[in-house]
CSV table of C-alpha atoms in Angstrom, one decimal:
chain,number,residue,atom,x,y,z
A,1,UNK,CA,0.1,-25.9,7.6
A,2,UNK,CA,-0.2,-26.9,11.1
A,3,UNK,CA,1.3,-29.8,10.9
A,4,UNK,CA,5.5,-29.2,11.5
A,5,UNK,CA,7.8,-29.6,8.9
A,6,UNK,CA,11.2,-28.9,10.8
A,7,UNK,CA,13.6,-30.0,7.7
A,8,UNK,CA,12.1,-27.5,6.1
A,9,UNK,CA,12.6,-25.2,8.3
A,10,UNK,CA,16.4,-26.7,8.8
A,11,UNK,CA,16.8,-26.3,5.2
A,12,UNK,CA,15.4,-22.0,5.6
A,13,UNK,CA,18.1,-21.7,8.6
A,14,UNK,CA,20.9,-22.5,6.6
A,15,UNK,CA,19.9,-20.9,3.1
A,16,UNK,CA,19.0,-18.0,5.1
A,17,UNK,CA,22.6,-17.8,7.6
A,18,UNK,CA,24.0,-19.1,3.8
A,19,UNK,CA,22.6,-15.5,2.9
A,20,UNK,CA,23.7,-13.6,6.0
A,21,UNK,CA,27.0,-14.8,5.3
A,22,UNK,CA,27.2,-16.1,8.5
A,23,UNK,CA,29.1,-19.3,9.6
A,24,UNK,CA,27.1,-22.2,11.7
A,25,UNK,CA,29.4,-21.4,14.1
A,26,UNK,CA,28.8,-17.4,13.7
A,27,UNK,CA,24.7,-17.6,14.3
A,28,UNK,CA,24.8,-20.1,17.4
A,29,UNK,CA,26.9,-17.3,19.3
A,30,UNK,CA,25.2,-14.6,17.9
A,31,UNK,CA,21.8,-16.9,18.0
A,32,UNK,CA,22.9,-17.6,22.0
A,33,UNK,CA,22.8,-21.7,20.9
A,34,UNK,CA,24.8,-24.4,21.0
A,35,UNK,CA,26.9,-25.3,17.6
A,36,UNK,CA,25.3,-29.0,17.5
A,37,UNK,CA,22.0,-28.0,18.7
A,38,UNK,CA,22.0,-25.3,16.0
A,39,UNK,CA,23.5,-27.9,13.2
A,40,UNK,CA,20.5,-30.4,14.4
A,41,UNK,CA,17.9,-28.0,13.9
A,42,UNK,CA,19.6,-27.2,9.9
A,43,UNK,CA,19.7,-31.8,9.2
A,44,UNK,CA,16.0,-31.3,10.9
A,45,UNK,CA,17.0,-33.3,13.6
A,46,UNK,CA,15.8,-31.4,16.7
A,47,UNK,CA,12.4,-28.7,16.8
A,48,UNK,CA,13.6,-25.8,18.7
A,49,UNK,CA,11.1,-23.8,20.6
A,50,UNK,CA,9.6,-20.2,20.1
A,51,UNK,CA,12.1,-19.1,21.8
A,52,UNK,CA,14.4,-19.6,20.3
A,53,UNK,CA,13.1,-19.0,16.9
A,54,UNK,CA,12.9,-15.6,17.5
A,55,UNK,CA,16.6,-15.7,18.8
A,56,UNK,CA,17.3,-16.8,15.5
A,57,UNK,CA,15.4,-14.3,13.8
A,58,UNK,CA,17.1,-11.6,15.6
A,59,UNK,CA,20.4,-13.0,14.8
A,60,UNK,CA,19.5,-13.3,10.9
A,61,UNK,CA,17.6,-9.9,11.2
A,62,UNK,CA,14.4,-11.4,10.1
A,63,UNK,CA,10.8,-11.8,11.3
A,64,UNK,CA,10.8,-13.8,14.1
A,65,UNK,CA,6.7,-14.9,12.4
A,66,UNK,CA,9.0,-15.4,9.1
A,67,UNK,CA,10.5,-18.5,10.8
A,68,UNK,CA,7.1,-19.2,13.1
A,69,UNK,CA,5.4,-19.9,9.7
A,70,UNK,CA,9.0,-22.1,8.4
A,71,UNK,CA,8.6,-23.9,11.2
A,72,UNK,CA,4.5,-24.6,11.4
A,73,UNK,CA,3.3,-23.0,14.5
A,74,UNK,CA,2.2,-20.1,12.9
A,75,UNK,CA,-0.4,-20.5,9.7
A,76,UNK,CA,0.9,-18.4,7.4
A,77,UNK,CA,-2.0,-15.5,6.9
A,78,UNK,CA,-2.6,-13.1,3.9
A,79,UNK,CA,-3.0,-10.4,6.4
A,80,UNK,CA,-3.5,-6.5,5.8
A,81,UNK,CA,-0.4,-5.2,7.5
A,82,UNK,CA,1.8,-5.4,5.0
A,83,UNK,CA,3.5,-8.8,6.5
A,84,UNK,CA,2.9,-10.2,3.1
A,85,UNK,CA,5.1,-7.9,1.2
A,86,UNK,CA,8.2,-7.9,4.2
A,87,UNK,CA,7.5,-12.1,4.3
A,88,UNK,CA,8.6,-12.1,0.9
A,89,UNK,CA,11.5,-9.7,1.2
A,90,UNK,CA,12.9,-10.9,3.4
A,91,UNK,CA,12.7,-14.9,2.7
A,92,UNK,CA,13.7,-14.2,-0.9
A,93,UNK,CA,16.9,-16.1,-1.5
A,94,UNK,CA,18.2,-14.1,-4.4
A,95,UNK,CA,18.8,-11.0,-2.1
A,96,UNK,CA,21.4,-10.9,0.7
A,97,UNK,CA,20.9,-8.6,4.0
A,98,UNK,CA,21.9,-5.6,2.4
A,99,UNK,CA,20.0,-5.9,0.1
A,100,UNK,CA,16.4,-7.1,1.9
A,101,UNK,CA,17.3,-4.4,4.9
A,102,UNK,CA,17.3,-1.9,2.2
A,103,UNK,CA,14.1,-2.8,0.3
A,104,UNK,CA,12.2,-2.8,3.9
A,105,UNK,CA,13.4,1.0,4.6
A,106,UNK,CA,12.4,1.5,1.6
A,107,UNK,CA,9.0,-0.4,2.2
A,108,UNK,CA,7.8,1.4,5.2
A,109,UNK,CA,9.1,4.8,4.4
A,110,UNK,CA,6.6,4.8,1.9
A,111,UNK,CA,3.8,3.6,4.1
A,112,UNK,CA,4.2,5.7,6.8
A,113,UNK,CA,4.3,8.3,3.7
A,114,UNK,CA,1.1,7.0,3.2
A,115,UNK,CA,-0.1,7.0,6.6
A,116,UNK,CA,0.1,3.9,6.8
A,117,UNK,CA,2.7,2.3,9.2
A,118,UNK,CA,0.6,-0.3,10.6
A,119,UNK,CA,-0.6,-1.9,7.9
A,120,UNK,CA,-1.4,-1.9,4.0
A,121,UNK,CA,-5.5,-1.6,4.0
A,122,UNK,CA,-6.9,-5.2,1.1
A,123,UNK,CA,-7.5,-3.6,-1.8
A,124,UNK,CA,-5.3,-0.1,-1.1
A,125,UNK,CA,-4.8,2.1,-4.3
A,126,UNK,CA,-1.2,3.7,-4.3
A,127,UNK,CA,-1.8,7.8,-3.8
A,128,UNK,CA,-2.4,10.1,-6.9
A,129,UNK,CA,0.5,12.5,-7.2
A,130,UNK,CA,-0.1,15.0,-4.3
A,131,UNK,CA,-2.3,13.6,-1.7
A,132,UNK,CA,1.2,12.2,0.1
A,133,UNK,CA,2.6,14.3,2.3
A,134,UNK,CA,6.5,17.0,1.1
A,135,UNK,CA,9.2,17.1,1.5
A,136,UNK,CA,9.7,18.0,5.4
A,137,UNK,CA,5.8,17.1,6.7
A,138,UNK,CA,5.8,14.8,9.3
A,139,UNK,CA,3.4,12.0,8.0
A,140,UNK,CA,2.5,11.1,11.5
A,141,UNK,CA,0.9,14.6,12.3
A,142,UNK,CA,-2.4,14.4,10.9
A,143,UNK,CA,-4.0,17.8,10.8
A,144,UNK,CA,-7.0,16.2,13.3
A,145,UNK,CA,-3.7,15.7,15.5
A,146,UNK,CA,-3.0,18.7,15.6
A,147,UNK,CA,0.0,18.5,13.3
A,148,UNK,CA,1.5,21.1,11.4
A,149,UNK,CA,-1.2,21.8,8.6
A,150,UNK,CA,-4.1,21.9,10.5
A,151,UNK,CA,-6.6,24.8,11.3
């Protein structure tokens, strides 16, 4: 995926903008770029910098890494930090912006509950009933770090 496919990036951006129910002008304003420049990016005529991609990602409420992969700046990797799940959620055109945010919040809450705030290990299994913290416990405080169950 080393080659840049600006056309696909433009199509992807347009789809994300429409999913977020933003006009071209609204996204351009939110990202701090000009209307014509954003239009040229969407039509595949311009190659945006990583900084512009980051601004667009922030305005669209998607990860900058997702846009970097689409632009060919980063190779898509199957890394054990859960970013594949996040990318799948963020790039799913069948979900609206609210649904994506809710899914990401739920996903992150489960990861924190299971002590995996930084990543999902390859081949990891779901915890058995009773392995996770109970309601009211703080998943980031373990017995080892002096949490509520330390002896």
